[in-house]
mmCIF file of C-alpha atoms and ligand atoms in Angstrom:
data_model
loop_
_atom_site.group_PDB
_atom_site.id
_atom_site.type_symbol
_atom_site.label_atom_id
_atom_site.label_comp_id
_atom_site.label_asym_id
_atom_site.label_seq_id
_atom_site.Cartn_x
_atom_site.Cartn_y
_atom_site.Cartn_z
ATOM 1 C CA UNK A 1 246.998 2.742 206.713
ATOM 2 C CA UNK A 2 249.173 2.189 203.409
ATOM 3 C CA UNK A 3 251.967 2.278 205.704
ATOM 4 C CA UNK A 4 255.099 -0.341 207.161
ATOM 5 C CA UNK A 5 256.048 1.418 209.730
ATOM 6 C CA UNK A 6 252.459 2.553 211.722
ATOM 7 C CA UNK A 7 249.604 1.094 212.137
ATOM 8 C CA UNK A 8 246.289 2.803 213.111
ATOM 9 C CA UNK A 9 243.241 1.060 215.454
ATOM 10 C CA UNK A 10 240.635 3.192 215.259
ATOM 11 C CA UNK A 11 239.113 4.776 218.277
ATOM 12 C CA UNK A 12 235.616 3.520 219.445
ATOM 13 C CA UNK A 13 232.866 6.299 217.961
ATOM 14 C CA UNK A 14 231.575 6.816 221.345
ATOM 15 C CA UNK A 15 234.602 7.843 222.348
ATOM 16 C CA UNK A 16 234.901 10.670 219.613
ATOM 17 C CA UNK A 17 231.551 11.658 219.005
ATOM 18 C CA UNK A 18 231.951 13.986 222.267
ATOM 19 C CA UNK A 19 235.070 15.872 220.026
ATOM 20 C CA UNK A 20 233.006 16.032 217.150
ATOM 21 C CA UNK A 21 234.950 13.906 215.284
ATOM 22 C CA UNK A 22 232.853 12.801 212.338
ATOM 23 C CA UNK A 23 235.384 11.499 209.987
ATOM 24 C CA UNK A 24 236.837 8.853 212.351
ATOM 25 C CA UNK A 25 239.573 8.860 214.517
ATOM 26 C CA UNK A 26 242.681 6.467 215.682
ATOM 27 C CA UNK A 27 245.427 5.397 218.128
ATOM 28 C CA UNK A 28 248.445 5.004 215.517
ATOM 29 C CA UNK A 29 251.387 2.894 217.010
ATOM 30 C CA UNK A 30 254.709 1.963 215.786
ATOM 31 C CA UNK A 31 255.002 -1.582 213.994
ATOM 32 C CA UNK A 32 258.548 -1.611 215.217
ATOM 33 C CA UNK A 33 260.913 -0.001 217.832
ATOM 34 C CA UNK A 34 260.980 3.580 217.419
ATOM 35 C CA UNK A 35 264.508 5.356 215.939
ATOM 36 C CA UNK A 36 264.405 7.361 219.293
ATOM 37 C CA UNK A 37 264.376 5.738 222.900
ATOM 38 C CA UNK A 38 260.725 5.975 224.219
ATOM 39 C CA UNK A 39 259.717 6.361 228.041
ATOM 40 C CA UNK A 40 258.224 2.954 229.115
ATOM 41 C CA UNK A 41 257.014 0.117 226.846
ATOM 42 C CA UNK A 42 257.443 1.597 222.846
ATOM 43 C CA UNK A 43 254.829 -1.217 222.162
ATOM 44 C CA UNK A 44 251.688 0.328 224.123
ATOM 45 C CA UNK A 45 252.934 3.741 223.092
ATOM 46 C CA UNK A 46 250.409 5.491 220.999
ATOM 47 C CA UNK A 47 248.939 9.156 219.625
ATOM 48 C CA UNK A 48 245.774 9.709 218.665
ATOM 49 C CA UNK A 49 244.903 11.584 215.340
ATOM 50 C CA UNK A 50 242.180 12.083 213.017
ATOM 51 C CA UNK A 51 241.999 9.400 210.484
ATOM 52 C CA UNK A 52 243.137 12.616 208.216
ATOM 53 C CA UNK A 53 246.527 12.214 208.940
ATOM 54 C CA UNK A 54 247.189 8.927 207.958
ATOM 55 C CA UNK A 55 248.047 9.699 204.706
ATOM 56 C CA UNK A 56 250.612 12.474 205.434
ATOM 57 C CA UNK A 57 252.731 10.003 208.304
ATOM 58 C CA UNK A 58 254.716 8.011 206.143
ATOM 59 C CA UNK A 59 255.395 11.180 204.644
ATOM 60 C CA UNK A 60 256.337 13.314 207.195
ATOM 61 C CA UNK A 61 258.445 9.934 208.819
ATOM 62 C CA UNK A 62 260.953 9.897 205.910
ATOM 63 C CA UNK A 63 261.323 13.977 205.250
ATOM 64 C CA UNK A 64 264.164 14.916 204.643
ATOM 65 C CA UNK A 65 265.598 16.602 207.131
ATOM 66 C CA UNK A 66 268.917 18.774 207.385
ATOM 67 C CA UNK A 67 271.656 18.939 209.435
ATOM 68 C CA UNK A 68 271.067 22.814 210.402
ATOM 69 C CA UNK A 69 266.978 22.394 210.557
ATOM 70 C CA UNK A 70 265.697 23.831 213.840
ATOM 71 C CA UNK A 71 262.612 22.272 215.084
ATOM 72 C CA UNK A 72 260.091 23.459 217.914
ATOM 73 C CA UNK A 73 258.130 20.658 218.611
ATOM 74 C CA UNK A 74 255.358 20.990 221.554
ATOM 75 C CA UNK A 75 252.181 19.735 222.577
ATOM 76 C CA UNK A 76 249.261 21.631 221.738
ATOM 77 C CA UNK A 77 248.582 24.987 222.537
ATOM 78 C CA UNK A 78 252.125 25.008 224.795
ATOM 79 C CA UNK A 79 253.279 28.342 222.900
ATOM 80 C CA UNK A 80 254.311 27.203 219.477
ATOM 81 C CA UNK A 81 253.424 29.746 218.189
ATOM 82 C CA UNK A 82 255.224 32.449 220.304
ATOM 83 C CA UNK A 83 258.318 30.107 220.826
ATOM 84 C CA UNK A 84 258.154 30.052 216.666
ATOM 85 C CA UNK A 85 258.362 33.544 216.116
ATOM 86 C CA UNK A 86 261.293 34.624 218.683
ATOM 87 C CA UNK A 87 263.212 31.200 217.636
ATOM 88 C CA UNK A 88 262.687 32.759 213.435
ATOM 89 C CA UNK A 89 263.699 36.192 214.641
ATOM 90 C CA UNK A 90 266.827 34.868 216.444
ATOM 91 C CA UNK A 91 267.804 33.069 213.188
ATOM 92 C CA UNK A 92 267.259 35.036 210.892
ATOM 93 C CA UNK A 93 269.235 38.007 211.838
ATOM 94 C CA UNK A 94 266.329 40.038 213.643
ATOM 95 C CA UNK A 95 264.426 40.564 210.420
ATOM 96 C CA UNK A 96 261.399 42.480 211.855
ATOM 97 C CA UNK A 97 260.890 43.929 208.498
ATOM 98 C CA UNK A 98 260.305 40.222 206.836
ATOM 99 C CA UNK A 99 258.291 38.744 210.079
ATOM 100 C CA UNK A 100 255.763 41.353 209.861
ATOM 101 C CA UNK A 101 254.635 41.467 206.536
ATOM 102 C CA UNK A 102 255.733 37.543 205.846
ATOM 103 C CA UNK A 103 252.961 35.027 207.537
ATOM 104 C CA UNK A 104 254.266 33.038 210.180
ATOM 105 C CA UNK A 105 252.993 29.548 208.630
ATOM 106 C CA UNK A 106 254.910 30.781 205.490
ATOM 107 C CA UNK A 107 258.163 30.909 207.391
ATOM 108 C CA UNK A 108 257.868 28.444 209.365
ATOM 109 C CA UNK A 109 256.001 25.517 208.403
ATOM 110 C CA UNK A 110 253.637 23.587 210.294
ATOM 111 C CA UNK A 111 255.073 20.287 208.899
ATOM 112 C CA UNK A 112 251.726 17.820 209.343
ATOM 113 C CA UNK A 113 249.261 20.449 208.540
ATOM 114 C CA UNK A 114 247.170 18.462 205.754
ATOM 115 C CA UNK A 115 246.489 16.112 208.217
ATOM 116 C CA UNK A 116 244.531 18.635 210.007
ATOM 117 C CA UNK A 117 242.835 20.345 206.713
ATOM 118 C CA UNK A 118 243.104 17.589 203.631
ATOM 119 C CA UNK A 119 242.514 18.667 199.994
ATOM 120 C CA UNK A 120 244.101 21.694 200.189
ATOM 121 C CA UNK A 121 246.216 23.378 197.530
ATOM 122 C CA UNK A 122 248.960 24.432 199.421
ATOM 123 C CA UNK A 123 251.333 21.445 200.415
ATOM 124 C CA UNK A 124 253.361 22.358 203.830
ATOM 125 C CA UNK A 125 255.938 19.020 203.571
ATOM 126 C CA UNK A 126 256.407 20.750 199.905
ATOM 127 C CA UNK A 127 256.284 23.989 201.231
ATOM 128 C CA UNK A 128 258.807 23.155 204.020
ATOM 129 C CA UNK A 129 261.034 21.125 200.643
ATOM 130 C CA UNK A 130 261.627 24.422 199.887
ATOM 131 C CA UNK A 131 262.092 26.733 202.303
ATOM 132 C CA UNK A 132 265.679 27.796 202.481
ATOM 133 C CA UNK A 133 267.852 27.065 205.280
ATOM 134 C CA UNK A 134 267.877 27.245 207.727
ATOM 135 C CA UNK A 135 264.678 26.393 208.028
ATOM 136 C CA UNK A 136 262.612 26.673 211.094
ATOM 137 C CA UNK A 137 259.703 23.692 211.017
ATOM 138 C CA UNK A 138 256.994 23.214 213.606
ATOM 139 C CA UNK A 139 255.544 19.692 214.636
ATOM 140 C CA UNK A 140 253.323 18.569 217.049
ATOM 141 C CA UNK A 141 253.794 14.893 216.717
ATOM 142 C CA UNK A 142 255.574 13.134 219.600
ATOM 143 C CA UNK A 143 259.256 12.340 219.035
ATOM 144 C CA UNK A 144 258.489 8.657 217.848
ATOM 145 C CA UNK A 145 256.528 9.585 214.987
ATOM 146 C CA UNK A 146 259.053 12.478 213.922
ATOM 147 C CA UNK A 147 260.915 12.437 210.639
ATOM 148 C CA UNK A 148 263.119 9.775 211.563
ATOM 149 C CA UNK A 149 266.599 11.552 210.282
ATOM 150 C CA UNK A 150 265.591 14.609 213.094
ATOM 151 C CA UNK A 151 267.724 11.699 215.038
ATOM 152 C CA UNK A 152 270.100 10.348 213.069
ATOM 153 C CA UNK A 153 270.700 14.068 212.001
ATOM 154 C CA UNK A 154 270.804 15.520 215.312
ATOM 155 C CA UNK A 155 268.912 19.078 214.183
ATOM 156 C CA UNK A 156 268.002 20.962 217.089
ATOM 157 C CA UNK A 157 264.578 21.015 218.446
ATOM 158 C CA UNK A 158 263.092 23.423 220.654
ATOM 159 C CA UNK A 159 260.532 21.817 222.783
ATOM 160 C CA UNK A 160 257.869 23.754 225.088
ATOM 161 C CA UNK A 161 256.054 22.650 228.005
ATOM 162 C CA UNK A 162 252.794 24.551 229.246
ATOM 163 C CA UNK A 163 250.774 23.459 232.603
ATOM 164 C CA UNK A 164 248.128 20.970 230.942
ATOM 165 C CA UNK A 165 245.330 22.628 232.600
ATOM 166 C CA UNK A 166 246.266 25.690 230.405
ATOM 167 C CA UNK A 167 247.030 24.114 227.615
ATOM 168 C CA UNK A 168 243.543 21.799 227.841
ATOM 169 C CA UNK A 169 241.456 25.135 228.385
ATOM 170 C CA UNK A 170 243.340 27.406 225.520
ATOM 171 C CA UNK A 171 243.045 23.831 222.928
ATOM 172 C CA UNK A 172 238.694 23.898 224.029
ATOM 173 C CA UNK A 173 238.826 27.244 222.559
ATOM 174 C CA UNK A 174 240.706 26.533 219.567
ATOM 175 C CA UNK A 175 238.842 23.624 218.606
ATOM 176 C CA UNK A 176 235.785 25.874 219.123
ATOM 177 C CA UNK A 177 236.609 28.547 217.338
ATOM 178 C CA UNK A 178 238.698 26.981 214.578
ATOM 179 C CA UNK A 179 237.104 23.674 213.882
ATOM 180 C CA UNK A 180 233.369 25.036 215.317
ATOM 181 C CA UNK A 181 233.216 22.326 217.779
ATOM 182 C CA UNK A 182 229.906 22.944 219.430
ATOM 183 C CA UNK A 183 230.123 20.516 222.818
ATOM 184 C CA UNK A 184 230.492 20.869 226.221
ATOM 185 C CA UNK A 185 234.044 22.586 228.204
ATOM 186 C CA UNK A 186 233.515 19.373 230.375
ATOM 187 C CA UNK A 187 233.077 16.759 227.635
ATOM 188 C CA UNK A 188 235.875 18.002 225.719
ATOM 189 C CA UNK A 189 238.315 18.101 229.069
ATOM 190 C CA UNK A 190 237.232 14.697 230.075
ATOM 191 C CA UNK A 191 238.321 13.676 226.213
ATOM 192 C CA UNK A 192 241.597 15.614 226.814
ATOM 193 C CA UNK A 193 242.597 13.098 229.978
ATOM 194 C CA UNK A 194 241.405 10.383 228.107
ATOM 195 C CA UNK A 195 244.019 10.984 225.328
ATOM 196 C CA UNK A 196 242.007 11.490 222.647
ATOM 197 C CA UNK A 197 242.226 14.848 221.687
ATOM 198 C CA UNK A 198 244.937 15.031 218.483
ATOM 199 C CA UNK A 199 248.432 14.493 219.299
ATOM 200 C CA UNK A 200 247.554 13.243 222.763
ATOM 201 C CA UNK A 201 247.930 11.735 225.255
ATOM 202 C CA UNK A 202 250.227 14.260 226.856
ATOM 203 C CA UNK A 203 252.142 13.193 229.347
ATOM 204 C CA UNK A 204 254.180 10.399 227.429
ATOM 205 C CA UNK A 205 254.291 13.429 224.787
ATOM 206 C CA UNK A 206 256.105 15.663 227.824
ATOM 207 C CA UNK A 207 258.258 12.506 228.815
ATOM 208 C CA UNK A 208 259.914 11.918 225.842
ATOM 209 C CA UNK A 209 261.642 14.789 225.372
ATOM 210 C CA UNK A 210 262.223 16.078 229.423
ATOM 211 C CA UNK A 211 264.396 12.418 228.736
ATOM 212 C CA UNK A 212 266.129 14.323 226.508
ATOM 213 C CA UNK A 213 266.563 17.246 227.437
ATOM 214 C CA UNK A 214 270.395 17.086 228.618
ATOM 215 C CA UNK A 215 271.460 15.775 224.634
ATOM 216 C CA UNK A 216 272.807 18.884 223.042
ATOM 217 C CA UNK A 217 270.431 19.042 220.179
ATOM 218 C CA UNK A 218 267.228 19.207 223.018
ATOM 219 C CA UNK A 219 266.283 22.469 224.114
ATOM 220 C CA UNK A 220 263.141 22.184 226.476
ATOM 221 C CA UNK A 221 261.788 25.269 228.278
ATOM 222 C CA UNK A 222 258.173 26.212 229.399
ATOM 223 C CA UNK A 223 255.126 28.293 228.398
ATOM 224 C CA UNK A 224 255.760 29.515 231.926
ATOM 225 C CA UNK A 225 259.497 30.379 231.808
ATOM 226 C CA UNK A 226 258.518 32.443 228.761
ATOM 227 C CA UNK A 227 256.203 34.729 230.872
ATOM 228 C CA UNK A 228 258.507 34.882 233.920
ATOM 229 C CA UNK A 229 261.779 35.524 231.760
ATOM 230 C CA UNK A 230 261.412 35.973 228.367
ATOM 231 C CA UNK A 231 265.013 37.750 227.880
ATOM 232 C CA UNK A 232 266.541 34.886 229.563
ATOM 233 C CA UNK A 233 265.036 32.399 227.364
ATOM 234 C CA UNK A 234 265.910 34.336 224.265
ATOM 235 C CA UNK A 235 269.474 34.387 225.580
ATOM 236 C CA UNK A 236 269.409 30.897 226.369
ATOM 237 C CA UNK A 237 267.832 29.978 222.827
ATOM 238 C CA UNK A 238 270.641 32.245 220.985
ATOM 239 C CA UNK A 239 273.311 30.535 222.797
ATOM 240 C CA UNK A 240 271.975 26.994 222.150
ATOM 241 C CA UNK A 241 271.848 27.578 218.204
ATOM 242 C CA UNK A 242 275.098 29.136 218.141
ATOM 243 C CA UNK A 243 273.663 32.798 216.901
ATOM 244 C CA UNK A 244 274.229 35.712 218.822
ATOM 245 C CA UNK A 245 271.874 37.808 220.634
ATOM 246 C CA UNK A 246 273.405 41.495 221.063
ATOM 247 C CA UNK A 247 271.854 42.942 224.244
ATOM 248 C CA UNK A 248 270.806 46.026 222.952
ATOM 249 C CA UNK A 249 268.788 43.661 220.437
ATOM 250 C CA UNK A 250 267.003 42.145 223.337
ATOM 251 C CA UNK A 251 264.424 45.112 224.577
ATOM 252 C CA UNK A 252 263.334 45.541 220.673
ATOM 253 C CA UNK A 253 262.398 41.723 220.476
ATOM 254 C CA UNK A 254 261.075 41.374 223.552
ATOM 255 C CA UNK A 255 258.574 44.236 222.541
ATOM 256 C CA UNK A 256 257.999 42.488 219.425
ATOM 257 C CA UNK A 257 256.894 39.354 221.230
ATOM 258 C CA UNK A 258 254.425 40.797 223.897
ATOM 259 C CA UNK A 259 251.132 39.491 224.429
ATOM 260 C CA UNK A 260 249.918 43.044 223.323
ATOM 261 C CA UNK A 261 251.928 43.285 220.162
ATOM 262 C CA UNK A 262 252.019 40.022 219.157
ATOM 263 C CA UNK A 263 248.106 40.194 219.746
ATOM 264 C CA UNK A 264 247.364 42.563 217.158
ATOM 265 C CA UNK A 265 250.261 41.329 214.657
ATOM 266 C CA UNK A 266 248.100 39.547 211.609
ATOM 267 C CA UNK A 267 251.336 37.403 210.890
ATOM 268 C CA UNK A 268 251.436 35.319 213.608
ATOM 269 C CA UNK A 269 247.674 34.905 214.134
ATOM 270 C CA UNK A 270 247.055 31.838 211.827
ATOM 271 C CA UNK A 271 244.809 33.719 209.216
ATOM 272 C CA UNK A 272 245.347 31.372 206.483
ATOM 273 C CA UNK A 273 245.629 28.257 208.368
ATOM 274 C CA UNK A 274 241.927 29.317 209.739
ATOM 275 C CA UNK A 275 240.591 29.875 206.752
ATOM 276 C CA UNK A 276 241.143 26.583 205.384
ATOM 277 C CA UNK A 277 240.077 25.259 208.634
ATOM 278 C CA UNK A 278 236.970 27.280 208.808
ATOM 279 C CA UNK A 279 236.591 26.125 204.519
ATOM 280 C CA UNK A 280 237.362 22.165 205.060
ATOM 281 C CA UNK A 281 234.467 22.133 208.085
ATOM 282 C CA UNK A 282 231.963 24.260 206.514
ATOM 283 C CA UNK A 283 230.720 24.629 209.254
ATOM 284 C CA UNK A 284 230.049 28.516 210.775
ATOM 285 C CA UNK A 285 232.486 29.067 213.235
ATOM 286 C CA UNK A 286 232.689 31.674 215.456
ATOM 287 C CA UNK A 287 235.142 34.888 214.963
ATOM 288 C CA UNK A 288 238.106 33.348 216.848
ATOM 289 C CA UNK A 289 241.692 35.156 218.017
ATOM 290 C CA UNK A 290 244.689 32.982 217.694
ATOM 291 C CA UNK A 291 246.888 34.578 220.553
ATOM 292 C CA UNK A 292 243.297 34.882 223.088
ATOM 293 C CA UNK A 293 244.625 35.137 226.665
ATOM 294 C CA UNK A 294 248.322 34.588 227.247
ATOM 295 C CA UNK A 295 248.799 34.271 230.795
ATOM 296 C CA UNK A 296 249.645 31.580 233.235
ATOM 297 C CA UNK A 297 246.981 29.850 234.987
ATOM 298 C CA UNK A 298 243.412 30.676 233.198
ATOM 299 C CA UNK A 299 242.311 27.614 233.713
ATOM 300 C CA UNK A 300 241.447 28.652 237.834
ATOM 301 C CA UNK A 301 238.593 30.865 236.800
ATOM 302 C CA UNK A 302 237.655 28.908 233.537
ATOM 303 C CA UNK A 303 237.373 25.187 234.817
ATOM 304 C CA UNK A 304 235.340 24.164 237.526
ATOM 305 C CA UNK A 305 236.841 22.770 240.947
ATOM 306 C CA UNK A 306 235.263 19.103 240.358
ATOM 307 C CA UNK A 307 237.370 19.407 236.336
ATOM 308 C CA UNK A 308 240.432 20.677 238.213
ATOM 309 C CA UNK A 309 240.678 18.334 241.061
ATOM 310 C CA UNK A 310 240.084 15.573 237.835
ATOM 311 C CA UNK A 311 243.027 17.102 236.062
ATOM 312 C CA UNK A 312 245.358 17.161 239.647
ATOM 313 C CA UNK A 313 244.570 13.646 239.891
ATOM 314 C CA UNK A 314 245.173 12.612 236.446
ATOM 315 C CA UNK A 315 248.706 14.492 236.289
ATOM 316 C CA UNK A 316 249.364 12.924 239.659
ATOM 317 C CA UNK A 317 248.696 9.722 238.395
ATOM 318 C CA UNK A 318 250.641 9.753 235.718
ATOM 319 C CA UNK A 319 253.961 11.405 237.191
ATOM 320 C CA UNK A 320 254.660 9.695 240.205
ATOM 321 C CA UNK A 321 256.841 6.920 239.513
ATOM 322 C CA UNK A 322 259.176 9.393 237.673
ATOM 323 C CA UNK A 323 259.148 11.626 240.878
ATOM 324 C CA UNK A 324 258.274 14.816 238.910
ATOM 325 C CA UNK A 325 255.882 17.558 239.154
ATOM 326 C CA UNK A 326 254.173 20.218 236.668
ATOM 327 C CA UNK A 327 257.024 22.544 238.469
ATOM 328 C CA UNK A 328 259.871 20.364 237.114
ATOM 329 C CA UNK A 329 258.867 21.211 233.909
ATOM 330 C CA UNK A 330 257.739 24.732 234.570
ATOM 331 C CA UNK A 331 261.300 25.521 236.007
ATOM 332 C CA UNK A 332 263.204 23.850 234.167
ATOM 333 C CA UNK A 333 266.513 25.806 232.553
ATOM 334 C CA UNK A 334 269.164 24.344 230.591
ATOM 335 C CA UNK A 335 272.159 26.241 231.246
HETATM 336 P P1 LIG B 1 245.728 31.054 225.471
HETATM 337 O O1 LIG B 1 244.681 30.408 224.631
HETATM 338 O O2 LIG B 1 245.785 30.501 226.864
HETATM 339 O O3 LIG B 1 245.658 32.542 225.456
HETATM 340 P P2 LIG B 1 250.056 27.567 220.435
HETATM 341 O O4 LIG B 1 250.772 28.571 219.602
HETATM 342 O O5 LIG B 1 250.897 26.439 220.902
HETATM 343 O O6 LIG B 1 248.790 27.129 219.789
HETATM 344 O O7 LIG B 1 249.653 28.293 221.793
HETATM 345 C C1 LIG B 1 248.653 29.258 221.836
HETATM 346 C C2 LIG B 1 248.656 29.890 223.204
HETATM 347 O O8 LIG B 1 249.826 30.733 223.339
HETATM 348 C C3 LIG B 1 247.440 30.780 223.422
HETATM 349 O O9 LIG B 1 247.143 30.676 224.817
HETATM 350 C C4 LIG B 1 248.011 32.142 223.050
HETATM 351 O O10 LIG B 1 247.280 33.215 223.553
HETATM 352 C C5 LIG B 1 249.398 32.045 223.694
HETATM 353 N N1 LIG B 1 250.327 33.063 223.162
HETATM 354 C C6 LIG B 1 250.641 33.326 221.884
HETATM 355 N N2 LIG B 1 251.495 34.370 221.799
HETATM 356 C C7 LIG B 1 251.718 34.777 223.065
HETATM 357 C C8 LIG B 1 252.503 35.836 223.641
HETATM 358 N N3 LIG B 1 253.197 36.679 222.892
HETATM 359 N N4 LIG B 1 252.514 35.941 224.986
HETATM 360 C C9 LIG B 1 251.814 35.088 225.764
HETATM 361 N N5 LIG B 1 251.037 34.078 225.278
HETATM 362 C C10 LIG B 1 250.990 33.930 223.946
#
C-alpha cells in the first residue's frame, strides 16, 4: 500500500475464497496511533477490505472535511441508508420535491465507494469535493480510518447500530444480489464472525463510537429505535444538528420514510451504485431490492439454530468485559 499511515497484510486465500473474493483481500492497520482514542490495544486493531480500497484510504484519510459536514457512519447494512435519507430531509429544509427525483448516492455521497467498484467514471471523494454544504457524507469505515479532520473538526456524525444477526443476514443478501456471490448462507456467516467480511470485524466497529457517544458531535441510535420510534429519533436528530423539526412536519416525513414508501422510491434504492456493481463483476446477478425486508429480527426464521447459537456466543464473547449487551445498544437514547 503506497501509503505512511496504513499498512495492509493480506488475508490468507482460504480464508476469502468462501466470500468470493478473487481479487485479494486484507487486514489494514494503522502504522501509528490513531487521531481518535480506540477501544483496547490501537496496535492489533484492524478492518478488513478488499485489496480495492487501498488506493482510495490515503485519500479518504486526508479529505477535507468541514466544520458543518454531517456524517452517518454505520456498519453494514445497520440502516444507512434510511438513517441517510431522514438525516438529508431534516437538513435540507424538508425538500421532498429534490429527494425524490434527486438519487440518494447523488446527495449524499458514499465517501469510499471506488473501493468497492474501481475504474469507474464517477469519482464520489470528487463528487463529495463538491457537494455544497452542508453536505451529508456516508462512510462505513471505522472511526480510526476516518478522514482524520472529522476529529480535529468535530462535524457531527450520526452513527447506527443494528442487532448483528440482522445486519449479517440482510449483508448475505446484498453481497448476493449485488456482487452475485454464489456460496453458502453458512459459509458466508461463519466469514462474518471471523471478521472478514468488508469493514469488519464489528464489534470493535460498534465500540468505538458507543465510547463516544456522550461527546456532542456523536449521535448513536439503533436500526431498532428507528422501527420502535421513528418520530422520536427524528426529533432527537433535529435537535442534535441544531435544525428544527415543526411537528406538523413530522407525520409527512415519517410517511416518506416507511418501509412501504421508501420500498418503492427508485431514489433511495441504490440503482446506480448497482449497476456499476453488477458492470465491475460481470458476473449475472440476480434482480436484487435494496430496501428487501425492514423489520427487526429476520434473522429467527432465516438462520438456523446451530448459526444463531454461533452468533450468541460470538457477541457474548466479545462484550463481556465491557458489561454490555445487544440491548444497550438497541436502547440506547441520547437525550
Ligand atoms: P433488510 O435487508 O433486513 O431488509 P443499509 O442501508 O445500511 O445497507 O441497510 C439496509 C437495510 O435497511 C435493509 O435491511 C433494508 O431493507 C433496511 N431499510 C431500508 N429502508 C428502510 C425503511 N424505510 N424501514 C425499515 N428498514 C429499512
Amino acid at each position: 500500500m503506497p501509503s505512511a499511515t496504513f499498512y495492509a497484510e493480506s488475508i490468507p486465500f482460504e480464508q476469502i475464497e468462501k466470500l468470493a473474493i478473487s481479487g485479494g483481500c486484507s487486514a489494514i492497520y494503522a502504522t501509528s496511533k490513531p487521531s481518535v482514542d480506540v477501544v483496547g490495544d490501537w496496535q492489533s486493531r484492524y478492518c478488513s477490505l478488499a485489496d480495492t480500497f487501498q488506493p482510495v484510504l490515503e485519500r479518504v484519510y486526508n479529505f477535507e472535511v468541514r466544520e458543518d459536514d454531517v456524517w452517518i457512519v454505520t456498519s453494514t447494512k445497520c440502516g444507512t441508508t434510511w438513517a441517510q435519507e431522514m438525516t438529508w430531509l431534516i437538513l435540507n429544509n424538508f425538500d421532498f420535491e429534490k429527494a425524490i427525483t434527486e438519487d440518494l448516492t447523488i446527495r449524499s455521497p458514499f465517501l469510499e465507494f471506488n473501493g468497492v467498484v474501481q475504474n469507474v467514471p464517477h469519482d464520489t471523494i470528487e463528487a463529495a469535493n463538491k457537494l455544497t454544504s452542508p453536505r451529508l457524507i456516508k462512510s462505513h469505515l471505522p472511526a480510526w480510518l476516518l478522514p482524520k479532520q472529522v476529529w480535529t473538526k468535530k462535524a457531527k456524525v450520526i452513527y447506527v447500530f443494528r442487532n448483528p444477526k440482522d445486519a449479517a443476514i440482510s449483508h448475505f443478501h446484498h453481497w448476493r444480489g449485488m456482487v452475485g456471490y454464489a456460496g453458502t448462507k453458512q459459509d458466508f456467516m461463519h466469514s462474518y464472525i471471523d471478521g472478514h467480511v468488508n469493514f469488519n470485524p464489528f464489534w470493535p466497529h460498534v465500540l468505538d463510537f458507543w465510547q463516544l457517544r456522550n461527546e456532542p458531535q456523536i449521535f448513536f441510535t439503533s436500526y431498532e429505535r428507528m422501527k420502535r420510534d421513528l418520530a422520536g429519533v427524528i426529533k432527537d436528530v433535529g435537535k442534535f444538528l441544531s435544525c428544527d423539526v415543526p411537528d406538523e412536519r413530522l407525520p409527512q416525513l415519517v410517511e416518506h420514510l416507511s418501509f412501504d414508501k421508501m420500498k418503492d422510491n427508485p431514489a433511495c434504492n441504490h440503482v446506480k451504485e448497482f449497476e456499476s456493481m453488477k458492470a465491475a463483476s460481470g458476473r449475472e446477478v440476480d434482480e436484487f431490492r435494496f430496501v428487501r425486508r425492514g423489520i427487526v429480527g429476520s434473522h429467527k426464521d432465516e438462520l438456523p439454530q446451530s448459526v444463531i447459537q454461533e452468533f450468541d456466543d460470538w457477541i457474548e464473547d466479545n462484550l463481556k468485559d465491557y458489561q454490555l449487551t445487544i440491548d444497550d445498544f438497541v436502547n440506547y437514547s441520547k437525550y
